[in-house]
Short mmCIF file of C-alpha atoms in Angstrom, two decimals:
data_model
loop_
_atom_site.label_atom_id
_atom_site.label_comp_id
_atom_site.label_asym_id
_atom_site.label_seq_id
_atom_site.Cartn_x
_atom_site.Cartn_y
_atom_site.Cartn_z
CA UNK A 1 -22.18 4.01 18.53
CA UNK A 2 -19.57 3.55 15.74
CA UNK A 3 -17.89 6.78 14.70
CA UNK A 4 -17.96 7.43 10.74
CA UNK A 5 -15.83 9.45 9.05
CA UNK A 6 -17.92 10.38 6.01
CA UNK A 7 -16.63 10.90 2.36
CA UNK A 8 -18.51 12.24 -0.43
CA UNK A 9 -17.45 10.66 -3.68
CA UNK A 10 -16.93 13.42 -7.16
CA UNK A 11 -14.95 10.92 -9.41
CA UNK A 12 -11.75 11.31 -8.31
CA UNK A 13 -9.17 8.22 -9.14
CA UNK A 14 -7.55 9.08 -5.38
CA UNK A 15 -10.87 9.06 -3.29
CA UNK A 16 -9.98 5.14 -2.45
CA UNK A 17 -6.55 6.58 -0.87
CA UNK A 18 -8.50 8.74 1.32
CA UNK A 19 -10.40 6.34 3.01
CA UNK A 20 -7.04 3.75 3.30
CA UNK A 21 -5.81 6.96 4.99
CA UNK A 22 -8.30 7.29 7.19
CA UNK A 23 -8.91 3.37 8.40
CA UNK A 24 -5.01 3.73 8.89
CA UNK A 25 -6.26 6.35 11.80
CA UNK A 26 -8.06 3.70 13.44
CA UNK A 27 -11.12 5.32 11.94
CA UNK A 28 -13.89 4.21 10.76
CA UNK A 29 -14.63 5.64 6.85
CA UNK A 30 -17.73 5.34 4.52
CA UNK A 31 -17.16 5.84 0.71
CA UNK A 32 -20.29 7.41 -0.53
CA UNK A 33 -21.22 9.47 -4.27
CA UNK A 34 -21.31 12.77 -4.00
CA UNK A 35 -25.06 12.94 -4.00
CA UNK A 36 -26.16 9.72 -1.51
CA UNK A 37 -25.11 12.08 1.64
CA UNK A 38 -26.73 10.12 4.27
CA UNK A 39 -29.60 12.03 6.94
CA UNK A 40 -30.46 11.77 10.50
CA UNK A 41 -26.94 9.67 10.58
CA UNK A 42 -25.92 10.70 14.62
CA UNK A 43 -22.26 8.66 14.06
CA UNK A 44 -20.92 10.99 12.17
CA UNK A 45 -18.38 13.02 12.62
CA UNK A 46 -17.36 14.80 10.29
CA UNK A 47 -17.23 14.72 5.79
CA UNK A 48 -14.64 14.80 3.64
CA UNK A 49 -15.21 15.92 -0.28
CA UNK A 50 -13.21 15.22 -2.87
CA UNK A 51 -11.52 15.58 -5.98
CA UNK A 52 -13.18 15.48 -9.13
CA UNK A 53 -12.22 15.24 -12.96
CA UNK A 54 -14.16 18.25 -13.94
CA UNK A 55 -14.67 21.87 -13.10
CA UNK A 56 -17.21 23.82 -10.68
CA UNK A 57 -17.98 25.33 -14.08
CA UNK A 58 -18.43 22.04 -16.10
CA UNK A 59 -22.24 21.72 -16.54
CA UNK A 60 -22.10 18.37 -16.19
CA UNK A 61 -20.25 18.76 -13.19
CA UNK A 62 -21.48 16.69 -9.83
CA UNK A 63 -22.86 19.28 -7.27
CA UNK A 64 -23.59 18.73 -3.38
CA UNK A 65 -26.78 20.32 -1.13
CA UNK A 66 -23.62 22.27 2.11
CA UNK A 67 -26.39 22.43 3.75
CA UNK A 68 -26.06 19.18 4.93
CA UNK A 69 -23.37 18.36 6.82
CA UNK A 70 -21.86 22.38 6.81
CA UNK A 71 -21.60 23.15 9.76
CA UNK A 72 -22.77 20.46 11.39
CA UNK A 73 -20.27 18.57 11.57
CA UNK A 74 -16.24 19.62 10.42
CA UNK A 75 -15.87 19.79 6.52
CA UNK A 76 -12.45 18.95 5.08
CA UNK A 77 -12.62 19.99 1.36
CA UNK A 78 -10.75 19.07 -0.90
CA UNK A 79 -9.17 20.32 -4.58
CA UNK A 80 -12.22 20.18 -6.84
CA UNK A 81 -13.89 19.77 -2.97
CA UNK A 82 -12.28 23.62 -2.04
CA UNK A 83 -13.13 24.69 -4.74
CA UNK A 84 -16.90 23.68 -4.99
CA UNK A 85 -16.45 24.98 -1.66
CA UNK A 86 -15.58 28.63 -2.35
CA UNK A 87 -17.49 28.72 -5.71
CA UNK A 88 -20.91 27.72 -3.54
CA UNK A 89 -19.84 30.06 -1.13
CA UNK A 90 -19.47 32.73 -3.34
CA UNK A 91 -15.85 32.55 -3.83
CA UNK A 92 -14.28 32.79 -6.92
CA UNK A 93 -13.19 30.44 -8.70
CA UNK A 94 -10.87 30.66 -12.54
CA UNK A 95 -9.56 29.03 -14.93
CA UNK A 96 -5.40 28.73 -13.76
CA UNK A 97 -2.81 30.49 -16.37
CA UNK A 98 -0.96 26.86 -16.21
CA UNK A 99 -2.13 23.23 -14.83
CA UNK A 100 -0.84 22.89 -11.42
CA UNK A 101 0.20 19.28 -11.43
CA UNK A 102 2.78 17.91 -9.62
CA UNK A 103 5.41 18.72 -6.06
CA UNK A 104 4.94 22.56 -4.83
CA UNK A 105 5.64 23.97 -0.91
CA UNK A 106 3.94 25.24 1.34
CA UNK A 107 5.81 28.65 0.93
CA UNK A 108 3.11 29.99 4.23
CA UNK A 109 1.26 28.56 6.34
CA UNK A 110 -0.83 29.17 9.69
CA UNK A 111 1.23 26.60 11.97
CA UNK A 112 -1.49 27.84 14.65
CA UNK A 113 -4.98 25.83 12.51
CA UNK A 114 -5.42 22.56 14.32
CA UNK A 115 -4.89 21.49 10.24
CA UNK A 116 -1.83 22.65 10.17
CA UNK A 117 -0.17 21.53 14.08
CA UNK A 118 3.00 19.89 13.48
CA UNK A 119 3.75 21.25 10.43
CA UNK A 120 7.15 22.33 8.65
CA UNK A 121 7.27 25.03 6.59
CA UNK A 122 8.33 24.53 3.61
CA UNK A 123 6.54 21.56 3.42
CA UNK A 124 6.12 19.24 -0.55
CA UNK A 125 2.21 18.82 -0.89
CA UNK A 126 1.00 17.83 -4.56
CA UNK A 127 -1.37 19.70 -7.28
CA UNK A 128 -3.41 18.51 -9.60
CA UNK A 129 -5.76 21.27 -11.87
CA UNK A 130 -6.46 22.78 -14.12
CA UNK A 131 -8.10 25.65 -11.98
CA UNK A 132 -7.54 27.57 -8.47
CA UNK A 133 -9.29 29.25 -6.38
CA UNK A 134 -8.43 33.78 -7.12
CA UNK A 135 -10.54 35.00 -4.22
CA UNK A 136 -11.91 33.33 -1.09
CA UNK A 137 -15.68 32.65 0.30
CA UNK A 138 -16.95 36.09 2.58
CA UNK A 139 -16.14 34.89 6.28
CA UNK A 140 -12.88 32.33 4.87
CA UNK A 141 -9.13 33.22 5.75
CA UNK A 142 -6.12 31.92 3.98
CA UNK A 143 -3.78 30.08 6.03
CA UNK A 144 -1.70 28.06 3.27
CA UNK A 145 -0.22 29.53 0.46
CA UNK A 146 2.48 28.08 -2.21
CA UNK A 147 4.73 30.03 -4.58
CA UNK A 148 1.97 29.69 -7.31
CA UNK A 149 -1.30 28.93 -5.26
CA UNK A 150 -1.93 32.59 -2.61
CA UNK A 151 -5.03 30.05 -1.52
CA UNK A 152 -3.35 26.83 -0.71
CA UNK A 153 -5.04 26.50 2.17
CA UNK A 154 -8.26 27.83 3.81
CA UNK A 155 -10.88 27.27 6.94
CA UNK A 156 -14.14 29.44 8.85
CA UNK A 157 -13.95 29.22 11.98
CA UNK A 158 -16.98 27.96 14.26
CA UNK A 159 -19.16 31.30 15.07
CA UNK A 160 -19.08 32.84 11.66
CA UNK A 161 -22.43 32.19 9.68
CA UNK A 162 -22.07 30.55 6.48
CA UNK A 163 -25.55 29.66 4.45
CA UNK A 164 -26.87 32.29 6.53
CA UNK A 165 -26.68 30.18 9.80
CA UNK A 166 -23.45 30.28 11.89
CA UNK A 167 -21.60 27.53 12.83
CA UNK A 168 -21.12 25.04 15.29
CA UNK A 169 -17.54 23.84 13.59
CA UNK A 170 -15.52 24.78 11.20
CA UNK A 171 -14.80 24.52 7.67
CA UNK A 172 -11.63 23.86 6.38
CA UNK A 173 -10.45 23.04 2.35
CA UNK A 174 -7.19 22.49 0.59
CA UNK A 175 -6.47 22.86 -2.99
CA UNK A 176 -3.75 19.89 -2.90
CA UNK A 177 -3.93 16.02 -2.23
CA UNK A 178 -2.75 15.04 1.46
CA UNK A 179 -3.59 11.65 0.41
CA UNK A 180 -1.50 11.16 -1.96
CA UNK A 181 2.10 9.92 -1.18
CA UNK A 182 4.24 13.12 -1.95
CA UNK A 183 2.36 14.78 -0.35
CA UNK A 184 5.24 14.62 2.34
CA UNK A 185 2.94 15.53 5.43
CA UNK A 186 -0.26 14.73 4.58
CA UNK A 187 -1.06 12.12 6.86
CA UNK A 188 -0.18 14.36 9.86
CA UNK A 189 -2.85 16.80 8.09
CA UNK A 190 -5.78 13.89 7.88
CA UNK A 191 -4.47 12.83 11.75
CA UNK A 192 -5.36 16.41 11.92
CA UNK A 193 -8.56 16.76 11.39
CA UNK A 194 -9.98 13.06 12.03
CA UNK A 195 -8.88 13.25 15.35
CA UNK A 196 -8.22 16.56 16.84
CA UNK A 197 -10.64 18.05 15.01
CA UNK A 198 -13.39 16.14 14.38
CA UNK A 199 -12.36 14.20 17.65
CA UNK A 200 -12.51 10.27 16.58
CA UNK A 201 -12.17 7.72 19.50
CA UNK A 202 -9.22 6.00 16.98
CA UNK A 203 -11.15 2.47 17.83
CA UNK A 204 -11.35 0.94 15.06
CA UNK A 205 -8.76 -2.22 14.54
CA UNK A 206 -8.78 -5.50 13.01
CA UNK A 207 -9.88 -6.72 17.20
CA UNK A 208 -12.59 -4.44 17.55
CA UNK A 209 -14.00 -5.49 13.46
CA UNK A 210 -12.83 -8.78 14.67
CA UNK A 211 -15.07 -9.12 18.09
CA UNK A 212 -17.49 -6.83 16.04
CA UNK A 213 -18.44 -9.32 12.91
CA UNK A 214 -19.04 -12.81 15.32
CA UNK A 215 -21.94 -10.52 17.49
CA UNK A 216 -23.07 -10.01 13.88
CA UNK A 217 -22.81 -12.95 12.09
CA UNK A 218 -24.23 -15.25 14.83
CA UNK A 219 -27.63 -13.08 14.87
CA UNK A 220 -28.07 -12.69 11.56
CA UNK A 221 -27.01 -16.44 10.66
CA UNK A 222 -28.37 -18.01 13.67
CA UNK A 223 -28.33 -22.23 13.37
CA UNK A 224 -28.71 -21.78 9.66
CA UNK A 225 -26.14 -23.47 7.17
CA UNK A 226 -23.48 -21.07 5.08
CA UNK A 227 -21.73 -22.51 1.80
CA UNK A 228 -18.62 -19.95 1.55
CA UNK A 229 -16.40 -20.55 -1.93
CA UNK A 230 -13.04 -20.99 -1.64
CA UNK A 231 -10.20 -19.43 -3.00
CA UNK A 232 -7.47 -19.62 -0.82
CA UNK A 233 -6.72 -16.44 -1.32
CA UNK A 234 -7.30 -13.87 1.56
CA UNK A 235 -10.27 -12.45 0.43
CA UNK A 236 -11.57 -15.73 0.56
CA UNK A 237 -9.36 -17.26 3.48
CA UNK A 238 -9.67 -14.48 6.08
CA UNK A 239 -14.22 -14.92 4.66
CA UNK A 240 -13.51 -18.65 6.24
CA UNK A 241 -11.93 -18.02 9.11
CA UNK A 242 -14.02 -15.44 10.50
CA UNK A 243 -16.92 -18.21 9.74
CA UNK A 244 -15.99 -20.28 11.57
CA UNK A 245 -15.13 -18.78 14.44
CA UNK A 246 -18.66 -17.51 14.53
CA UNK A 247 -20.84 -20.85 13.49
CA UNK A 248 -17.77 -23.78 13.46
CA UNK A 249 -18.91 -26.21 11.27
CA UNK A 250 -21.80 -24.33 10.39
CA UNK A 251 -19.93 -23.46 7.66
CA UNK A 252 -19.53 -25.39 4.47
CA UNK A 253 -16.44 -24.68 2.28
CA UNK A 254 -16.05 -25.94 -1.40
CA UNK A 255 -12.59 -25.71 -3.19
CA UNK A 256 -12.19 -26.71 -6.80
CA UNK A 257 -9.27 -27.72 -8.65
CA UNK A 258 -9.63 -26.64 -12.43
CA UNK A 259 -6.24 -27.99 -12.58
CA UNK A 260 -4.60 -24.41 -13.98
CA UNK A 261 -3.35 -22.85 -9.79
CA UNK A 262 0.07 -23.42 -9.48
CA UNK A 263 2.12 -26.11 -8.64
CA UNK A 264 1.51 -28.02 -5.86
CA UNK A 265 -1.71 -25.09 -4.87
CA UNK A 266 -4.06 -27.24 -4.29
CA UNK A 267 -2.80 -29.97 -2.01
CA UNK A 268 -0.57 -27.23 -0.34
CA UNK A 269 -4.07 -24.49 0.24
CA UNK A 270 -6.78 -28.19 1.73
CA UNK A 271 -4.03 -28.69 4.05
CA UNK A 272 -3.34 -24.54 5.44
CA UNK A 273 -7.44 -25.34 5.54
CA UNK A 274 -7.24 -28.60 7.57
CA UNK A 275 -4.33 -26.69 10.09
CA UNK A 276 -7.10 -24.23 9.75
CA UNK A 277 -9.72 -26.45 11.35
CA UNK A 278 -11.86 -25.36 8.57
CA UNK A 279 -14.92 -27.83 7.36
CA UNK A 280 -13.52 -27.63 3.56
CA UNK A 281 -14.82 -29.86 -0.04
CA UNK A 282 -11.92 -30.40 -1.74
CA UNK A 283 -12.82 -30.65 -5.48
CA UNK A 284 -10.36 -32.04 -8.38
CA UNK A 285 -11.81 -31.45 -12.19
CA UNK A 286 -9.36 -30.89 -13.71
CA UNK A 287 -10.35 -33.24 -16.42
CA UNK A 288 -12.72 -31.38 -16.96
CA UNK A 289 -11.77 -28.72 -17.43
CA UNK A 290 -8.52 -29.46 -19.96
CA UNK A 291 -10.99 -31.26 -21.75
CA UNK A 292 -13.68 -28.42 -22.47
CA UNK A 293 -10.50 -26.13 -22.99
CA UNK A 294 -8.75 -28.19 -25.45
CA UNK A 295 -7.49 -26.45 -28.91
CA UNK A 296 -9.04 -22.88 -28.08
CA UNK A 297 -7.23 -19.68 -27.76
CA UNK A 298 -8.85 -17.08 -27.16
CA UNK A 299 -8.80 -15.36 -23.87
CA UNK A 300 -11.60 -13.76 -23.61
CA UNK A 301 -13.69 -17.24 -24.67
CA UNK A 302 -11.32 -19.41 -21.65
CA UNK A 303 -12.39 -17.09 -19.80
CA UNK A 304 -16.51 -18.25 -20.42
CA UNK A 305 -15.63 -21.44 -20.05
CA UNK A 306 -13.76 -21.45 -17.41
CA UNK A 307 -16.29 -19.85 -15.00
CA UNK A 308 -19.21 -21.49 -16.91
CA UNK A 309 -17.22 -24.59 -15.45
CA UNK A 310 -16.66 -23.16 -12.00
CA UNK A 311 -20.18 -22.66 -11.43
CA UNK A 312 -21.55 -25.90 -13.97
CA UNK A 313 -18.88 -28.29 -10.68
CA UNK A 314 -19.67 -25.71 -7.41
CA UNK A 315 -23.21 -25.83 -8.05
CA UNK A 316 -23.05 -30.25 -8.15
CA UNK A 317 -20.85 -30.10 -4.23
CA UNK A 318 -23.74 -27.40 -3.55
CA UNK A 319 -27.18 -29.08 -4.07
CA UNK A 320 -25.50 -31.91 -1.76
CA UNK A 321 -26.23 -30.14 1.02
CA UNK A 322 -29.88 -29.83 1.00
CA UNK A 323 -29.91 -27.67 4.50
CA UNK A 324 -27.80 -24.59 3.17
CA UNK A 325 -29.57 -21.81 4.04
CA UNK A 326 -27.08 -18.80 3.04
CA UNK A 327 -23.78 -18.06 1.13
CA UNK A 328 -20.49 -16.07 1.73
CA UNK A 329 -18.24 -14.35 0.29
CA UNK A 330 -15.26 -12.69 0.09
CA UNK A 331 -15.92 -9.15 -1.03
CA UNK A 332 -14.27 -5.98 -0.17
CA UNK A 333 -15.19 -3.07 0.33
CA UNK A 334 -13.01 -1.52 -3.14
CA UNK A 335 -15.63 -4.30 -4.61
CA UNK A 336 -18.47 -2.88 -3.00
CA UNK A 337 -18.29 0.76 -3.64
CA UNK A 338 -19.89 2.86 -6.65
CA UNK A 339 -17.40 5.42 -8.43
CA UNK A 340 -18.44 7.21 -11.22
CA UNK A 341 -16.92 8.00 -14.05
CA UNK A 342 -16.99 11.68 -16.05
CA UNK A 343 -20.52 10.56 -16.95
CA UNK A 344 -21.53 10.48 -13.76
CA UNK A 345 -22.36 6.68 -14.36
CA UNK A 346 -22.06 4.00 -12.47
CA UNK A 347 -19.33 1.76 -13.65
CA UNK A 348 -17.87 0.08 -10.88
CA UNK A 349 -21.18 -0.88 -7.87
CA UNK A 350 -21.84 -3.93 -5.60
CA UNK A 351 -21.01 -7.29 -6.98
CA UNK A 352 -22.56 -10.62 -7.01
CA UNK A 353 -21.55 -13.90 -7.36
CA UNK A 354 -21.39 -14.23 -11.52
CA UNK A 355 -23.10 -16.96 -12.96
CA UNK A 356 -24.33 -18.50 -9.36
CA UNK A 357 -27.64 -20.11 -10.68
CA UNK A 358 -31.00 -18.52 -9.10
CA UNK A 359 -32.07 -21.09 -8.31
CA UNK A 360 -30.11 -22.24 -5.35
CA UNK A 361 -32.62 -19.67 -3.27
CA UNK A 362 -29.41 -18.85 -0.92
CA UNK A 363 -28.42 -15.04 1.20
CA UNK A 364 -25.55 -13.36 1.06
CA UNK A 365 -23.28 -12.85 3.25
CA UNK A 366 -20.12 -10.87 3.09
CA UNK A 367 -17.95 -10.30 6.33
CA UNK A 368 -15.70 -8.20 4.53
CA UNK A 369 -17.95 -6.00 3.05
CA UNK A 370 -16.12 -2.92 4.60
CA UNK A 371 -12.16 -3.78 4.20
CA UNK A 372 -9.82 -2.73 1.95
CA UNK A 373 -7.06 -5.25 1.59
CA UNK A 374 -4.35 -4.29 4.10
CA UNK A 375 -7.14 -4.55 6.53
CA UNK A 376 -8.32 -8.01 5.74
CA UNK A 377 -4.87 -8.82 5.69
CA UNK A 378 -4.50 -7.73 9.88
CA UNK A 379 -7.89 -9.40 10.34
CA UNK A 380 -6.08 -12.57 9.07
CA UNK A 381 -3.44 -12.01 12.08
CA UNK A 382 -5.34 -11.14 14.53
CA UNK A 383 -7.34 -14.84 14.26
CA UNK A 384 -3.97 -15.94 13.93
CA UNK A 385 -3.79 -16.74 10.07
CA UNK A 386 -0.80 -18.34 8.67
CA UNK A 387 1.40 -14.99 7.18
CA UNK A 388 1.97 -16.65 3.81
CA UNK A 389 -1.66 -17.04 3.27
CA UNK A 390 -2.12 -13.81 4.42
CA UNK A 391 0.64 -12.00 2.53
CA UNK A 392 0.03 -14.57 -0.67
CA UNK A 393 -0.89 -12.42 -4.29
CA UNK A 394 -3.36 -11.51 -5.90
CA UNK A 395 -3.45 -14.70 -8.37
CA UNK A 396 -6.21 -14.59 -11.25
CA UNK A 397 -9.40 -16.81 -10.98
CA UNK A 398 -8.99 -18.32 -13.83
CA UNK A 399 -5.78 -19.61 -13.06
CA UNK A 400 -2.35 -20.06 -15.00
CA UNK A 401 -4.89 -20.13 -18.57
CA UNK A 402 -4.22 -16.56 -18.48
CA UNK A 403 -0.41 -16.53 -18.57
CA UNK A 404 -0.29 -19.31 -21.43
CA UNK A 405 -0.48 -17.74 -24.54
CA UNK A 406 -2.28 -19.85 -26.90
CA UNK A 407 -4.08 -23.19 -25.92
CA UNK A 408 -4.28 -25.16 -22.79
CA UNK A 409 -2.67 -28.91 -22.45
CA UNK A 410 -1.83 -30.38 -18.98
CA UNK A 411 2.03 -30.41 -20.83
CA UNK A 412 1.73 -26.32 -20.76
CA UNK A 413 0.54 -25.85 -17.26
CA UNK A 414 3.32 -28.06 -15.98
CA UNK A 415 6.05 -26.18 -17.37
CA UNK A 416 4.71 -22.73 -16.55
CA UNK A 417 4.33 -24.33 -12.90
CA UNK A 418 7.80 -25.18 -12.34
CA UNK A 419 9.43 -21.97 -14.10
CA UNK A 420 6.68 -20.00 -11.78
CA UNK A 421 7.45 -22.35 -8.77
CA UNK A 422 11.04 -21.47 -9.20
CA UNK A 423 10.43 -17.51 -9.53
CA UNK A 424 7.53 -17.23 -6.28
CA UNK A 425 9.53 -19.33 -4.25
CA UNK A 426 13.15 -17.18 -5.22
CA UNK A 427 10.94 -13.97 -4.77
CA UNK A 428 10.03 -15.34 -0.65
CA UNK A 429 14.29 -15.66 -0.93
CA UNK A 430 15.60 -12.61 -1.43
CA UNK A 431 16.04 -10.13 0.95
CA UNK A 432 16.53 -6.56 0.87
CA UNK A 433 17.22 -3.69 3.29
CA UNK A 434 15.10 -0.60 3.37
CA UNK A 435 15.07 2.69 5.36
CA UNK A 436 12.95 5.46 5.28
CA UNK A 437 9.79 6.32 4.58
CA UNK A 438 9.15 2.59 2.54
CA UNK A 439 10.30 1.38 6.11
CA UNK A 440 7.69 2.79 8.29
CA UNK A 441 5.03 1.55 4.73
CA UNK A 442 6.36 -1.93 6.09
CA UNK A 443 5.82 -1.99 9.67
CA UNK A 444 2.57 0.00 9.68
CA UNK A 445 1.63 -3.13 7.34
CA UNK A 446 1.94 -5.31 9.59
CA UNK A 447 4.60 -7.25 7.03
CA UNK A 448 7.06 -9.72 9.03
CA UNK A 449 10.42 -7.76 8.69
CA UNK A 450 13.46 -8.02 10.52
CA UNK A 451 15.21 -5.17 12.37
CA UNK A 452 19.33 -4.19 12.42
CA UNK A 453 21.16 -1.14 12.98
CA UNK A 454 17.91 0.83 12.38
CA UNK A 455 16.70 -1.48 8.96
CA UNK A 456 14.46 -2.78 8.29
CA UNK A 457 15.11 -6.35 6.06
CA UNK A 458 11.64 -7.75 3.71
CA UNK A 459 11.96 -10.35 1.32
CA UNK A 460 11.20 -9.38 -2.13
CA UNK A 461 7.53 -10.60 -2.30
CA UNK A 462 6.36 -8.84 0.75
CA UNK A 463 6.91 -5.50 -1.18
CA UNK A 464 5.70 -6.80 -4.89
CA UNK A 465 1.71 -6.55 -5.32
CA UNK A 466 1.55 -9.46 -7.72
CA UNK A 467 3.66 -11.61 -9.47
CA UNK A 468 3.66 -14.71 -12.00
CA UNK A 469 4.42 -17.05 -14.84
CA UNK A 470 3.91 -16.16 -18.66
CA UNK A 471 4.17 -18.97 -20.44
CA UNK A 472 4.49 -17.30 -24.88
CA UNK A 473 3.96 -20.83 -25.97
CA UNK A 474 2.56 -19.99 -29.35
CA UNK A 475 6.25 -18.83 -29.70
CA UNK A 476 9.50 -20.94 -30.18
CA UNK A 477 13.01 -19.42 -29.60
CA UNK A 478 16.23 -21.13 -30.48
CA UNK A 479 18.59 -21.57 -27.55
CA UNK A 480 22.37 -23.47 -26.93
CA UNK A 481 21.87 -26.14 -24.31
CA UNK A 482 25.02 -28.05 -24.19
CA UNK A 483 26.32 -29.14 -27.42
CA UNK A 484 22.61 -29.54 -29.17
CA UNK A 485 20.44 -26.26 -30.30
CA UNK A 486 17.34 -25.74 -28.63
CA UNK A 487 14.30 -24.46 -29.92
CA UNK A 488 11.99 -23.94 -27.03
CA UNK A 489 9.40 -21.42 -25.41
CA UNK A 490 10.48 -17.90 -24.27
CA UNK A 491 9.02 -17.57 -20.23
CA UNK A 492 8.43 -14.26 -19.51
CA UNK A 493 8.12 -12.75 -15.88
CA UNK A 494 5.94 -10.30 -14.08
CA UNK A 495 6.18 -8.33 -10.68
CA UNK A 496 4.41 -4.96 -10.18
CA UNK A 497 3.73 -2.24 -7.75
CA UNK A 498 -0.08 -1.61 -6.69
CA UNK A 499 -1.63 -0.77 -3.99
CA UNK A 500 -5.40 -1.05 -5.65
CA UNK A 501 -4.15 -3.11 -9.00
CA UNK A 502 -6.18 0.25 -11.06
CA UNK A 503 -2.79 1.56 -11.77
CA UNK A 504 0.52 -0.42 -11.44
CA UNK A 505 4.06 0.10 -12.69
CA UNK A 506 6.38 -2.55 -13.55
CA UNK A 507 8.77 -4.03 -9.91
CA UNK A 508 12.63 -2.76 -10.30
CA UNK A 509 13.86 -5.71 -9.30
CA UNK A 510 18.50 -5.96 -8.59
CA UNK A 511 19.56 -7.96 -11.64
CA UNK A 512 21.71 -9.95 -9.38
CA UNK A 513 18.31 -11.84 -8.22
CA UNK A 514 17.01 -11.65 -12.22
CA UNK A 515 19.75 -13.19 -12.74
CA UNK A 516 19.67 -16.34 -10.51
CA UNK A 517 16.15 -16.79 -11.42
CA UNK A 518 16.58 -17.05 -15.41
CA UNK A 519 19.23 -19.63 -14.73
CA UNK A 520 17.39 -21.27 -12.33
CA UNK A 521 14.63 -21.62 -15.21
CA UNK A 522 16.34 -22.40 -17.99
CA UNK A 523 18.87 -25.46 -16.62
CA UNK A 524 15.91 -27.04 -14.50
CA UNK A 525 12.37 -26.01 -16.50
CA UNK A 526 12.58 -28.54 -19.43
CA UNK A 527 11.03 -26.83 -22.62
CA UNK A 528 12.24 -23.39 -21.85
CA UNK A 529 15.10 -21.74 -22.98
CA UNK A 530 14.40 -18.17 -22.63
CA UNK A 531 13.88 -15.76 -19.72
CA UNK A 532 12.54 -12.16 -20.50
CA UNK A 533 10.64 -9.54 -17.81
CA UNK A 534 7.86 -7.31 -18.40
CA UNK A 535 8.73 -4.54 -17.52
CA UNK A 536 4.89 -2.76 -18.63
CA UNK A 537 3.53 -0.71 -16.35
CA UNK A 538 -0.50 -0.13 -15.97
CA UNK A 539 -2.24 1.43 -17.66
CA UNK A 540 -0.82 1.70 -20.88
CA UNK A 541 -0.43 -2.50 -20.03
CA UNK A 542 -3.17 -4.76 -17.88
CA UNK A 543 -1.34 -6.57 -15.04
CA UNK A 544 -1.76 -9.83 -16.31
CA UNK A 545 -1.22 -10.73 -20.04
CA UNK A 546 -4.67 -11.97 -21.08
#
């Protein structure tokens, strides 16, 4: 039986991060809305309660029946989760004199407690709450304090009575966030809980996932034929290779070129898929897309036209495969997690292929539906896929159409493709050396890196979540090239760091790299005479310009 940790989501922005940290411990976890705890699931070995934007005293605060799991499996409450445990079981939660946000240090902790085994005294943690626990429930004991928060961590051991029932296992609670980077030993705390307390066998790995999923796909699909829409991106590519391993040539992939991919990308990706042994139909529909986009400048209208045309082209090809019964997607776990806003309404849930005609009558197959993005990449490596496919940055579905401000023409696409190609190649070629935590994170992610003198050497490209060039085609700037004045377009470069694209910070690229790339773009790309760098973060800006 596959063991699992259940993470109950009370609307925290870092709930997915808790899940990623648990998965890094080779332990399967499932993130569920706070009120969807699975009944009678013998595979559950522990429960984690997330943070929340609410106070436990808010009338609309999310509430859960703790008796469903308290005392049956180990429980860890984080921030709101800790306050909810205290509030519900007889402790006291009050408004803090001042909002407790940012770095703090565990000036007092019980290192003998299993949750804190291996912890250093004065270890840094990250606080983010407006309420504080002023007294803990009867039967609980304080095991960690900071200078300002006496009840920073507490627990109730097995054998004591809670909810009128003797506990078979303990309850732990912390008012800080172990899942965030700024909590220095947060990963150790989660390991202590998941592995040592809950007893995880740590058997959730890329290899075990591939073996299990291939068997499940073979049982699910039988001798049926499957269609998959490829984008050239990581998720759809890994899904295709996994399906190919399970059912071979009964998988047919369709890769549509709308004319706004990166330079030479259609041919390069088709060649990659050929090497991987995939059965791929490549469709060059660029003329149709360019014709339908002619004169359109509104960003939303561009997206609608491209989405409509893609569906038409894809459907026309899919109809030729008359015996297909399944439509496969590269849907990953973050696409399916139900996130909650402060009103309690679902703002993101399971997504399907938007706009595909219902008359296709195909069943849905999603082989990656339990994986986070970093896990998808590990599975790709396990399947032996080329590294440049696995580490490829996210790329918008409408392609360069949303990186060209103004109307779309083949010439503008040519200009942006050339500038973008120089930029991306430069990021891949430029190497940086990392030490300490940054080096550890790179190695843990499986990114190819060279070790030298205790340092890790990695490309700028592999340090960045997403990068690309934007053509400001609605703007012209004056320049001088040789003895002539020019009146051409500026190009803006964008590079961001992120973990899930929900938030992103601009990447602090080296000055010498920026100078080199700017010089090469201006000298080699006809139609560009100025290069800028976008230093906006998300929020308030978005990663893409349109």
